[in-house]
PDB file of C-alpha atoms and ligand atoms in Angstrom:
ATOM      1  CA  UNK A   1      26.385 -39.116 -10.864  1.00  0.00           C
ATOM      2  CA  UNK A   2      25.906 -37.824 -14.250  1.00  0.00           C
ATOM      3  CA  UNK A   3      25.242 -34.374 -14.853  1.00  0.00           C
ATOM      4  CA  UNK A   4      24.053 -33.497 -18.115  1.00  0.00           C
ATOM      5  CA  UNK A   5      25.022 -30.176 -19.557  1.00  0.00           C
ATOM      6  CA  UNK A   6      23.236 -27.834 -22.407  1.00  0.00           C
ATOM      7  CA  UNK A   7      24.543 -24.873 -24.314  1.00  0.00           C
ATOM      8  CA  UNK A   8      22.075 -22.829 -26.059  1.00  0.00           C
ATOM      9  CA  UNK A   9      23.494 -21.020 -29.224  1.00  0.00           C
ATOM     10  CA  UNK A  10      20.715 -18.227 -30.866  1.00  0.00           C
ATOM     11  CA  UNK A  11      21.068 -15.811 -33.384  1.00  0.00           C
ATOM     12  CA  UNK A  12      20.427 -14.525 -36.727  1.00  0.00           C
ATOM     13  CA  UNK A  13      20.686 -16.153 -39.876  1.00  0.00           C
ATOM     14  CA  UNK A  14      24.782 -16.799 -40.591  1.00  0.00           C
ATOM     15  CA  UNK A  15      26.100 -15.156 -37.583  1.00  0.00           C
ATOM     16  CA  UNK A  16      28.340 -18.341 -37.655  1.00  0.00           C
ATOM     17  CA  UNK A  17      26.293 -20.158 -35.312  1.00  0.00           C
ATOM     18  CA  UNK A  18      26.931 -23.741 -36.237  1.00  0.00           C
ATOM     19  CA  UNK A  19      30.375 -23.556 -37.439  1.00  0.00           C
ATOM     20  CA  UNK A  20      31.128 -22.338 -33.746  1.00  0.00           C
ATOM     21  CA  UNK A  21      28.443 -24.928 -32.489  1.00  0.00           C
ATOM     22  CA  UNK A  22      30.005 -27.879 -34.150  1.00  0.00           C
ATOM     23  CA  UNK A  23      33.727 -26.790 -33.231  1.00  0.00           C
ATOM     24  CA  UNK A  24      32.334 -26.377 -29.156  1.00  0.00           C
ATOM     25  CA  UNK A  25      30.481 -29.598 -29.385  1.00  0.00           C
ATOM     26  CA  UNK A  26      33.842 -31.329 -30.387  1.00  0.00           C
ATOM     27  CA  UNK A  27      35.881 -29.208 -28.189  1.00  0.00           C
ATOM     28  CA  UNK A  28      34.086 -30.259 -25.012  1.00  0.00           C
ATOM     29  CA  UNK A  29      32.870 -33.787 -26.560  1.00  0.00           C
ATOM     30  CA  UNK A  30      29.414 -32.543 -26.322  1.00  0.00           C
ATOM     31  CA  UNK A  31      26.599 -33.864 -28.711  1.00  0.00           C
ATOM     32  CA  UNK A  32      25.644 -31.121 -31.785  1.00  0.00           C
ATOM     33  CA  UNK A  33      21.896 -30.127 -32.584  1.00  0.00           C
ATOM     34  CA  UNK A  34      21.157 -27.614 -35.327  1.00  0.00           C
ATOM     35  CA  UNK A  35      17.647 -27.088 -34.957  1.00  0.00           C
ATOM     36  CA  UNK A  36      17.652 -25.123 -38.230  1.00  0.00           C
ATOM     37  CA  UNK A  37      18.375 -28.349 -39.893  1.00  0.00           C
ATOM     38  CA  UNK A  38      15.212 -29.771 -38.235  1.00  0.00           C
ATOM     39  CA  UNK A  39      13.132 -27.076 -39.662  1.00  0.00           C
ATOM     40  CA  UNK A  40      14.901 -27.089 -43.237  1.00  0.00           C
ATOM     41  CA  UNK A  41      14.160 -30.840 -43.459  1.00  0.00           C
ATOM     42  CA  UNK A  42      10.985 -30.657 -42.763  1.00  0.00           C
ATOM     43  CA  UNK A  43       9.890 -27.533 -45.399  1.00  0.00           C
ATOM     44  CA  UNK A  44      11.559 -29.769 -48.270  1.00  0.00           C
ATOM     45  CA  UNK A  45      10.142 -32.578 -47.431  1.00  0.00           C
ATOM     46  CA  UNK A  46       6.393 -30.519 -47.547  1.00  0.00           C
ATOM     47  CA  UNK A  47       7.678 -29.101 -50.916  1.00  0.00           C
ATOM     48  CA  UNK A  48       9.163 -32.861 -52.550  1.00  0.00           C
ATOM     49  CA  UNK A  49       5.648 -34.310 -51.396  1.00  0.00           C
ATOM     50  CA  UNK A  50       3.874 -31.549 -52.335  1.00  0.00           C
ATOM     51  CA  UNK A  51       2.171 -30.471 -48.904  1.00  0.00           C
ATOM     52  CA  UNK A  52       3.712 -26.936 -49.410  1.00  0.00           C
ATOM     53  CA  UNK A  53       3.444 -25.073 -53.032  1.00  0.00           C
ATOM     54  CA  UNK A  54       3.860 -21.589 -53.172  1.00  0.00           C
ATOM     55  CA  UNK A  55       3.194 -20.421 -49.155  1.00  0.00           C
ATOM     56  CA  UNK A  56       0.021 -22.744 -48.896  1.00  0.00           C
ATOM     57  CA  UNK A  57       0.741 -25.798 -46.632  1.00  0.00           C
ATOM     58  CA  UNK A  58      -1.863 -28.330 -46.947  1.00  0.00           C
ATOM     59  CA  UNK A  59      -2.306 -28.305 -42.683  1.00  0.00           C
ATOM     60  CA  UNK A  60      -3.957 -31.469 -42.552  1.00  0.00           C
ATOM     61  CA  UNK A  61      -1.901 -33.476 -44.851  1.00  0.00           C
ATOM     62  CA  UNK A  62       1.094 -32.856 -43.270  1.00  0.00           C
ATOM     63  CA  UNK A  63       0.075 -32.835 -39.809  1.00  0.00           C
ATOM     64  CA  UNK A  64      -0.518 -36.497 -40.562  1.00  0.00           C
ATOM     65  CA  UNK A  65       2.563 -36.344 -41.965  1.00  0.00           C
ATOM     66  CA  UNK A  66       4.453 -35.408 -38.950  1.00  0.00           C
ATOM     67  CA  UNK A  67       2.716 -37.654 -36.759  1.00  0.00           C
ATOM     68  CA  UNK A  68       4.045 -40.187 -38.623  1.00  0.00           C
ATOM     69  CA  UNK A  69       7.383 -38.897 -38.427  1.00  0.00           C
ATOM     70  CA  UNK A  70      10.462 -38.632 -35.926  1.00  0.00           C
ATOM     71  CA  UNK A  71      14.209 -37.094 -36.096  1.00  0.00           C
ATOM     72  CA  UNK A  72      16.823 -39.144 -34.174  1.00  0.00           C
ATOM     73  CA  UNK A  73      20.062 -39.676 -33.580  1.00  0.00           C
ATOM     74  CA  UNK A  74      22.429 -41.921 -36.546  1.00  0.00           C
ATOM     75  CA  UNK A  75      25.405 -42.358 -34.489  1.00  0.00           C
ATOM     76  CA  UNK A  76      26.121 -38.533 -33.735  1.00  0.00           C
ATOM     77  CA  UNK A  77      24.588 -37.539 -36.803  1.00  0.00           C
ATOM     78  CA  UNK A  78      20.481 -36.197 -37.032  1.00  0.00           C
ATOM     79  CA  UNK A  79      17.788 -38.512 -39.259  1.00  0.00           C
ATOM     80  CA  UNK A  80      15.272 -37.806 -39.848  1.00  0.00           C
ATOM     81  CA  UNK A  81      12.413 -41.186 -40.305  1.00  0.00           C
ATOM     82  CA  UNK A  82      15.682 -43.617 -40.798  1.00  0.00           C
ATOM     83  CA  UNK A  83      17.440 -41.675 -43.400  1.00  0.00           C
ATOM     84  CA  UNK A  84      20.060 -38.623 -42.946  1.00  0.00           C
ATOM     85  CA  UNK A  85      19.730 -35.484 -44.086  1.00  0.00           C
ATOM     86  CA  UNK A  86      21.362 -34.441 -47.084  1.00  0.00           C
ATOM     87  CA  UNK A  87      22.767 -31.435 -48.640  1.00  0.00           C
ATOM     88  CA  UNK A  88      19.308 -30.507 -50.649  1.00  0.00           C
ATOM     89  CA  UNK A  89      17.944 -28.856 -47.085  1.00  0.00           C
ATOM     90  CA  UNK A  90      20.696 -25.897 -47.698  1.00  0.00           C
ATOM     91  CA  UNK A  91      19.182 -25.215 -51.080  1.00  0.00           C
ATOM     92  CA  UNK A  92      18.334 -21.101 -51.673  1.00  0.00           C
ATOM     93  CA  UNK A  93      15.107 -22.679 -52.388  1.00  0.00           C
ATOM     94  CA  UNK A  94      14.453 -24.342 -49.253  1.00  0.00           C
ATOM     95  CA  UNK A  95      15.807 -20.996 -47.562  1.00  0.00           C
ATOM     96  CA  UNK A  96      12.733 -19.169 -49.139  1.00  0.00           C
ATOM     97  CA  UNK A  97      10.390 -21.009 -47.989  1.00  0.00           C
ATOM     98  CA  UNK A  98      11.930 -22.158 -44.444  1.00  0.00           C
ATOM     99  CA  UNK A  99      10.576 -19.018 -42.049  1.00  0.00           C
ATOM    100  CA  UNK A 100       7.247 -19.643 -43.980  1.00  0.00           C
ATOM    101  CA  UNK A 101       7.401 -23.263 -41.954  1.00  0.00           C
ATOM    102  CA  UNK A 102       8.958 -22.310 -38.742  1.00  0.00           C
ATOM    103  CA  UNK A 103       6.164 -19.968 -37.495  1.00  0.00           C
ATOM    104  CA  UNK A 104       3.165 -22.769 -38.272  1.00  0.00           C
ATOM    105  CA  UNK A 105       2.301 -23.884 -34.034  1.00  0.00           C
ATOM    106  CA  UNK A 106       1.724 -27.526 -34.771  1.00  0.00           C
ATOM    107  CA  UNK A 107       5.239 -27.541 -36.641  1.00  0.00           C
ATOM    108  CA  UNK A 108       7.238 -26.460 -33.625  1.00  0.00           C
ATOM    109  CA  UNK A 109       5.083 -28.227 -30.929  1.00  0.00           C
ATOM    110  CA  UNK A 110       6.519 -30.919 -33.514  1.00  0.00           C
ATOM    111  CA  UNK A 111      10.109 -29.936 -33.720  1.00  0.00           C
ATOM    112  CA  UNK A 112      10.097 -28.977 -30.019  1.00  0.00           C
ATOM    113  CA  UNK A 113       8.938 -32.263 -28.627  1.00  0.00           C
ATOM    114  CA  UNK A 114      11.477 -34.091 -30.838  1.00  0.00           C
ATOM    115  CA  UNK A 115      14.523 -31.476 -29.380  1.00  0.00           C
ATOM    116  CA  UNK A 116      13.734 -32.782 -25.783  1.00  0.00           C
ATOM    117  CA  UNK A 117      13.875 -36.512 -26.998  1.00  0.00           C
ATOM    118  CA  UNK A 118      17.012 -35.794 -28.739  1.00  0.00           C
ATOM    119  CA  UNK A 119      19.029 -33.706 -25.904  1.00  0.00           C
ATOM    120  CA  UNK A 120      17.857 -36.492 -23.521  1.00  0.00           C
ATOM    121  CA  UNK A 121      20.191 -37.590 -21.399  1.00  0.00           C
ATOM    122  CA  UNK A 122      23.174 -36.305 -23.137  1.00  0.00           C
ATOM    123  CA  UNK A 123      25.517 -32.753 -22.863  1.00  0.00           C
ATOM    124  CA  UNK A 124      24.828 -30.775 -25.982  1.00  0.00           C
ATOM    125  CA  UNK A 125      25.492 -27.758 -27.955  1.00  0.00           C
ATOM    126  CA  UNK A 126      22.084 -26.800 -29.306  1.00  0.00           C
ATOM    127  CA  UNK A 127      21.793 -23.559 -31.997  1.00  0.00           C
ATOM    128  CA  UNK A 128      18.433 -22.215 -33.668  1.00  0.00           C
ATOM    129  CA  UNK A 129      16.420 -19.609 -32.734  1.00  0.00           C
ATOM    130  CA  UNK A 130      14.571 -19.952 -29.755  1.00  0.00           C
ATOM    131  CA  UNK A 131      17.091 -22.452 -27.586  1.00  0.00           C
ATOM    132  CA  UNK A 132      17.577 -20.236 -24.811  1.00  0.00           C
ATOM    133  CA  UNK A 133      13.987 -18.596 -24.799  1.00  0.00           C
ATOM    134  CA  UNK A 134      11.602 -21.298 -24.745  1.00  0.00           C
ATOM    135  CA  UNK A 135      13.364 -25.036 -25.790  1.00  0.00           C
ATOM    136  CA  UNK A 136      15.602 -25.410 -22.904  1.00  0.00           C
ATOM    137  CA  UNK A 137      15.163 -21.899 -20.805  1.00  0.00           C
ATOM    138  CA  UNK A 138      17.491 -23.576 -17.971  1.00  0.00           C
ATOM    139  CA  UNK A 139      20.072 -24.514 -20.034  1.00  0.00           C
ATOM    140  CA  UNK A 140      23.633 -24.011 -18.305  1.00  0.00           C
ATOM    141  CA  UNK A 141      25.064 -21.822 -20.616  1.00  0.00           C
ATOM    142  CA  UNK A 142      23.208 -19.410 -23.223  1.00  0.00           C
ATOM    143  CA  UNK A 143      24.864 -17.440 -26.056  1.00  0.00           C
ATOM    144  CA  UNK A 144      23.438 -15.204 -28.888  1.00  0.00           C
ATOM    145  CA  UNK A 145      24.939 -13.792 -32.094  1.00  0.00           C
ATOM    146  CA  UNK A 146      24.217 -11.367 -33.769  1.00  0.00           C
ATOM    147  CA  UNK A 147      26.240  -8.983 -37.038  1.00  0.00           C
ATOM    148  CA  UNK A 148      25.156  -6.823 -39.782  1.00  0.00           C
ATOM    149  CA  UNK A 149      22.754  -8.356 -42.664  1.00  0.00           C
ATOM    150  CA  UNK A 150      25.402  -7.423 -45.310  1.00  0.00           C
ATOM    151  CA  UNK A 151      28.410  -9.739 -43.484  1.00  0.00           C
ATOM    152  CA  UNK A 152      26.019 -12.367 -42.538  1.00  0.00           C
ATOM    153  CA  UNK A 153      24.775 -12.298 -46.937  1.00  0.00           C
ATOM    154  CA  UNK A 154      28.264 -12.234 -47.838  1.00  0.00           C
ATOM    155  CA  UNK A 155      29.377 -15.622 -45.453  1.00  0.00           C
ATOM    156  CA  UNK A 156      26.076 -16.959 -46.859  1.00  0.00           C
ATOM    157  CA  UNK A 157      26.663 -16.294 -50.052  1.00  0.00           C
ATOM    158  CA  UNK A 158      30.262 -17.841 -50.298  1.00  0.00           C
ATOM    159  CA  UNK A 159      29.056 -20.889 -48.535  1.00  0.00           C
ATOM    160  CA  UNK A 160      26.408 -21.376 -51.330  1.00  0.00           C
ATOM    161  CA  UNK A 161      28.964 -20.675 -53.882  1.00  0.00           C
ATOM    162  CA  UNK A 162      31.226 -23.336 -52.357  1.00  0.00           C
ATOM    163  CA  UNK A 163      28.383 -26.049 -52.553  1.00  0.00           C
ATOM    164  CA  UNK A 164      28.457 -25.049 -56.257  1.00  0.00           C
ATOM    165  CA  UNK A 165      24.342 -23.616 -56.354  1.00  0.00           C
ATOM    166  CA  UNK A 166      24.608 -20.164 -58.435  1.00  0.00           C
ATOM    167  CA  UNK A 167      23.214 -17.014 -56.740  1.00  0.00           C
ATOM    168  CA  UNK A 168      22.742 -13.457 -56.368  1.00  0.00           C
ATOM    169  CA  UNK A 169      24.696 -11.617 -53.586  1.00  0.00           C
ATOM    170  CA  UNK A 170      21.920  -9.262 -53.605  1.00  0.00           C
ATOM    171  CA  UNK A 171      18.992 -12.234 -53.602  1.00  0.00           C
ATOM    172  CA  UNK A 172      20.371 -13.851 -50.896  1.00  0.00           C
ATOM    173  CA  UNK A 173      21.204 -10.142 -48.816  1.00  0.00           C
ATOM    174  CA  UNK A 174      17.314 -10.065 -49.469  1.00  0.00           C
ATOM    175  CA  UNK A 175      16.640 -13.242 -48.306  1.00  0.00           C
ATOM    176  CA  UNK A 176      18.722 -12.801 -45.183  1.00  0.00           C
ATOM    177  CA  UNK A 177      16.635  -9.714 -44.196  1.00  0.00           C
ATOM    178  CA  UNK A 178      13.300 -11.137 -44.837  1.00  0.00           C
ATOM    179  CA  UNK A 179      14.329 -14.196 -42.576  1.00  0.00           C
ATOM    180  CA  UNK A 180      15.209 -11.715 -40.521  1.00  0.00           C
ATOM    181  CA  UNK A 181      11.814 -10.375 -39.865  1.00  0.00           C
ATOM    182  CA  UNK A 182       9.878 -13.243 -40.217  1.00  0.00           C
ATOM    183  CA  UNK A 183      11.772 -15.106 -37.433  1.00  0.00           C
ATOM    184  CA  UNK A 184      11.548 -12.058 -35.116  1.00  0.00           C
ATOM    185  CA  UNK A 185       7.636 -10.926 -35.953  1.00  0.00           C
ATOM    186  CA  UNK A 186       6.193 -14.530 -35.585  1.00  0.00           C
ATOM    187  CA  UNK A 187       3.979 -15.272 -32.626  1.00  0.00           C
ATOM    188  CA  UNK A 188       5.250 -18.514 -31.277  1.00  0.00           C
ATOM    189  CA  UNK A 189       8.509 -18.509 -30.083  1.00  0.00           C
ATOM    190  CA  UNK A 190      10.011 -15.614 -32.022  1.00  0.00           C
ATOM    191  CA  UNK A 191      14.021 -14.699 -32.198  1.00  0.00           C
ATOM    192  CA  UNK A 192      14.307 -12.743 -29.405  1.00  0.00           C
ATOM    193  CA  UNK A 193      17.392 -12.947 -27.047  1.00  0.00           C
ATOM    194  CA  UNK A 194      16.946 -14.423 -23.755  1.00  0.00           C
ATOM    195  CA  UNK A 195      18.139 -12.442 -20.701  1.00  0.00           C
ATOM    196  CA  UNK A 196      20.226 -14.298 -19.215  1.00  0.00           C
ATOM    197  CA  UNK A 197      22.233 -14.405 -22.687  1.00  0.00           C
ATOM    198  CA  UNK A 198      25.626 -13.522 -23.685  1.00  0.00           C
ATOM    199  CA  UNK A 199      25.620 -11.248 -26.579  1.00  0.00           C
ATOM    200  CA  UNK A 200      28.072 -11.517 -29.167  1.00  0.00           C
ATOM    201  CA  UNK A 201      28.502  -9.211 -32.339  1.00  0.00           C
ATOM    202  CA  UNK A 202      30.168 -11.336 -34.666  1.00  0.00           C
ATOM    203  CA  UNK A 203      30.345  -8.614 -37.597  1.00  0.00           C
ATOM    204  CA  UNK A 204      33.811  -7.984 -37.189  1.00  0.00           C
ATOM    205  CA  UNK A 205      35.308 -11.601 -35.392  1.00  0.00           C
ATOM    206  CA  UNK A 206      36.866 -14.439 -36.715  1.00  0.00           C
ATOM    207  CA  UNK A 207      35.114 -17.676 -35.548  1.00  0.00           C
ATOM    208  CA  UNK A 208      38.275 -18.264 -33.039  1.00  0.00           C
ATOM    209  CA  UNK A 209      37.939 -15.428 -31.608  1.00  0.00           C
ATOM    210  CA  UNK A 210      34.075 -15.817 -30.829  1.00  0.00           C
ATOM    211  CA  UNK A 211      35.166 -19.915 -30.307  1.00  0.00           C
ATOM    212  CA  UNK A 212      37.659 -18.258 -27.338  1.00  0.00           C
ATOM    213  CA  UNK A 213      35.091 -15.736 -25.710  1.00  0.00           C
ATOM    214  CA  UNK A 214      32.696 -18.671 -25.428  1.00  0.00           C
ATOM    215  CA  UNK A 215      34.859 -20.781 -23.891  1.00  0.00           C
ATOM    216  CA  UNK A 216      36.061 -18.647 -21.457  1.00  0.00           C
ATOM    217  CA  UNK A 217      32.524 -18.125 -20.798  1.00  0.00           C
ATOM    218  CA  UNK A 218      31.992 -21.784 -20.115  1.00  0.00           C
ATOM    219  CA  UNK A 219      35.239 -22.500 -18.459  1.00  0.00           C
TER     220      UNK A 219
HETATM  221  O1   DC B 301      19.762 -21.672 -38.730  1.00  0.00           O
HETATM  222  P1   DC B 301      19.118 -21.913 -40.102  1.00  0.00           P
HETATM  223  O2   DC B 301      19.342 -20.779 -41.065  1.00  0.00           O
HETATM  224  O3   DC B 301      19.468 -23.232 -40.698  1.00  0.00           O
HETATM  225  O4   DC B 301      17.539 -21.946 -39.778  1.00  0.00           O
HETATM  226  C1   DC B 301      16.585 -22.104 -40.785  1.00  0.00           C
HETATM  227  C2   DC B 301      15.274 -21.456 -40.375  1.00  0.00           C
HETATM  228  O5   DC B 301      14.681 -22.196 -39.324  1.00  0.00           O
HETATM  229  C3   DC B 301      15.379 -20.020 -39.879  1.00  0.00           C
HETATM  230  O6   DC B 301      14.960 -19.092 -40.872  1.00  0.00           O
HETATM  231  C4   DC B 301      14.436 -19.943 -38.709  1.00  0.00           C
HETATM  232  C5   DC B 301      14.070 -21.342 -38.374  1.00  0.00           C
HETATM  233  N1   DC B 301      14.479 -21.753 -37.024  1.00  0.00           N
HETATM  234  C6   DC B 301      13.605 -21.503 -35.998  1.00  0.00           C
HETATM  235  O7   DC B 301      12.572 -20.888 -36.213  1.00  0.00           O
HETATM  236  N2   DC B 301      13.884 -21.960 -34.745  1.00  0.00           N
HETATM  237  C7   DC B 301      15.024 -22.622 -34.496  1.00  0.00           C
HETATM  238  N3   DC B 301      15.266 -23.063 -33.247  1.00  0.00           N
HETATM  239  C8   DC B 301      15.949 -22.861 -35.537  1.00  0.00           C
HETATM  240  C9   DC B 301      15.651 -22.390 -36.792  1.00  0.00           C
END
């Protein structure tokens, strides 16, 4: 018979969530799903086809939109209507605006029907924010990380730097914080750990060491 598995991964913004994600996923020869990617590609597409200026989405433009619209697999990779995604959805910009888009109802009733399509069927490693709460509340395994808002800037803000985009520690310690709140004040599926959930303060661990407490978790 085969037995499908899914690990839910939640947690703040840059605990480390999809670095450790990706690395279990290949570990275990799992599929990967970063819902925050799913989310990111869809608030620059509103902003590139100018559904979303400022934080006024034109609801009825790109509802259409969406119904129009479908992520899927390209090979193990996410698309998102036939292309992939690119590097542009981890612009500071896109960051902004990106909680704005993730507490609009018809967006996740969106994002969330397309996460069952895409875990169909397979054993994943799924991170966002709401995995182990409401997307798949049985999954098999359910982790969620957490570490103080000035680590989780810092990691941000050296991954930015890396990708070459030029910003303010302080900006993006901001930025971090009002995510933050946003994700945990919104109505529909808000951050919020799930009880049956490991909790694991990354503040002070190296992503092997967090890798190796999850594992022994799941072995
Ligand atoms: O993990 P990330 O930083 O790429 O996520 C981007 C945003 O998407 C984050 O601010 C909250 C939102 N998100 C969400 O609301 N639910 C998820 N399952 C995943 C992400």
């Amino acid at each position: 018979m085969n037995r499908t598995r899914v690990i839910a991964i939640d947690g703040f913004a840059a605990t480390g969530k999809s670095t450790i994600a990706k690395k279990l996923a290949r570990t275990l020869d799992y599929r990967y799903l970063d819902t925050g990617s799913m989310f990111r590609t869809l608030t620059h597409h509103a902003m590139q086809q100018g559904f979303l200026s400022e934080e006024k989405l034109d609801d009825t433009a790109f509802q259409v939109f969406l119904e129009n619209s479908h992520f899927h697999w390209l090979g193990t990779a996410l698309g998102f209507n036939g292309q992939a995604l690119g590097n542009e959805i981890r612009s500071h910009e896109v960051a902004e605006k990106v909680s704005h888009m993730a507490a609009i109802p018809f967006v996740r009733a969106f994002t969330l029907k397309n996460q069952h399509e895409l875990a169909s069927g397979q054993s994943i490693v799924i991170d966002g924010r709401d995995i182990g709460t409401v997307v798949f509340p049985e999954a098999h395994h359910k982790f969620f990380l957490n570490a103080a808002p000035e680590v989780r800037a810092q990691r941000r803000w050296e991954e930015l730097r890396e990708q070459g985009q030029k910003v303010d520690l302080q900006d993006v310690l901001q930025n971090v914080r009002d995510r933050d709140k946003k994700d945990s004040d919104r109505i529909v599926a808000p951050l919020r750990k799930a009880d049956d959930a490991v909790l694991i303060d990354t503040s002070e661990l190296s992503i092997e060491d967090v890798f190796q407490t999850m594992l022994s978790h799941i072995q």
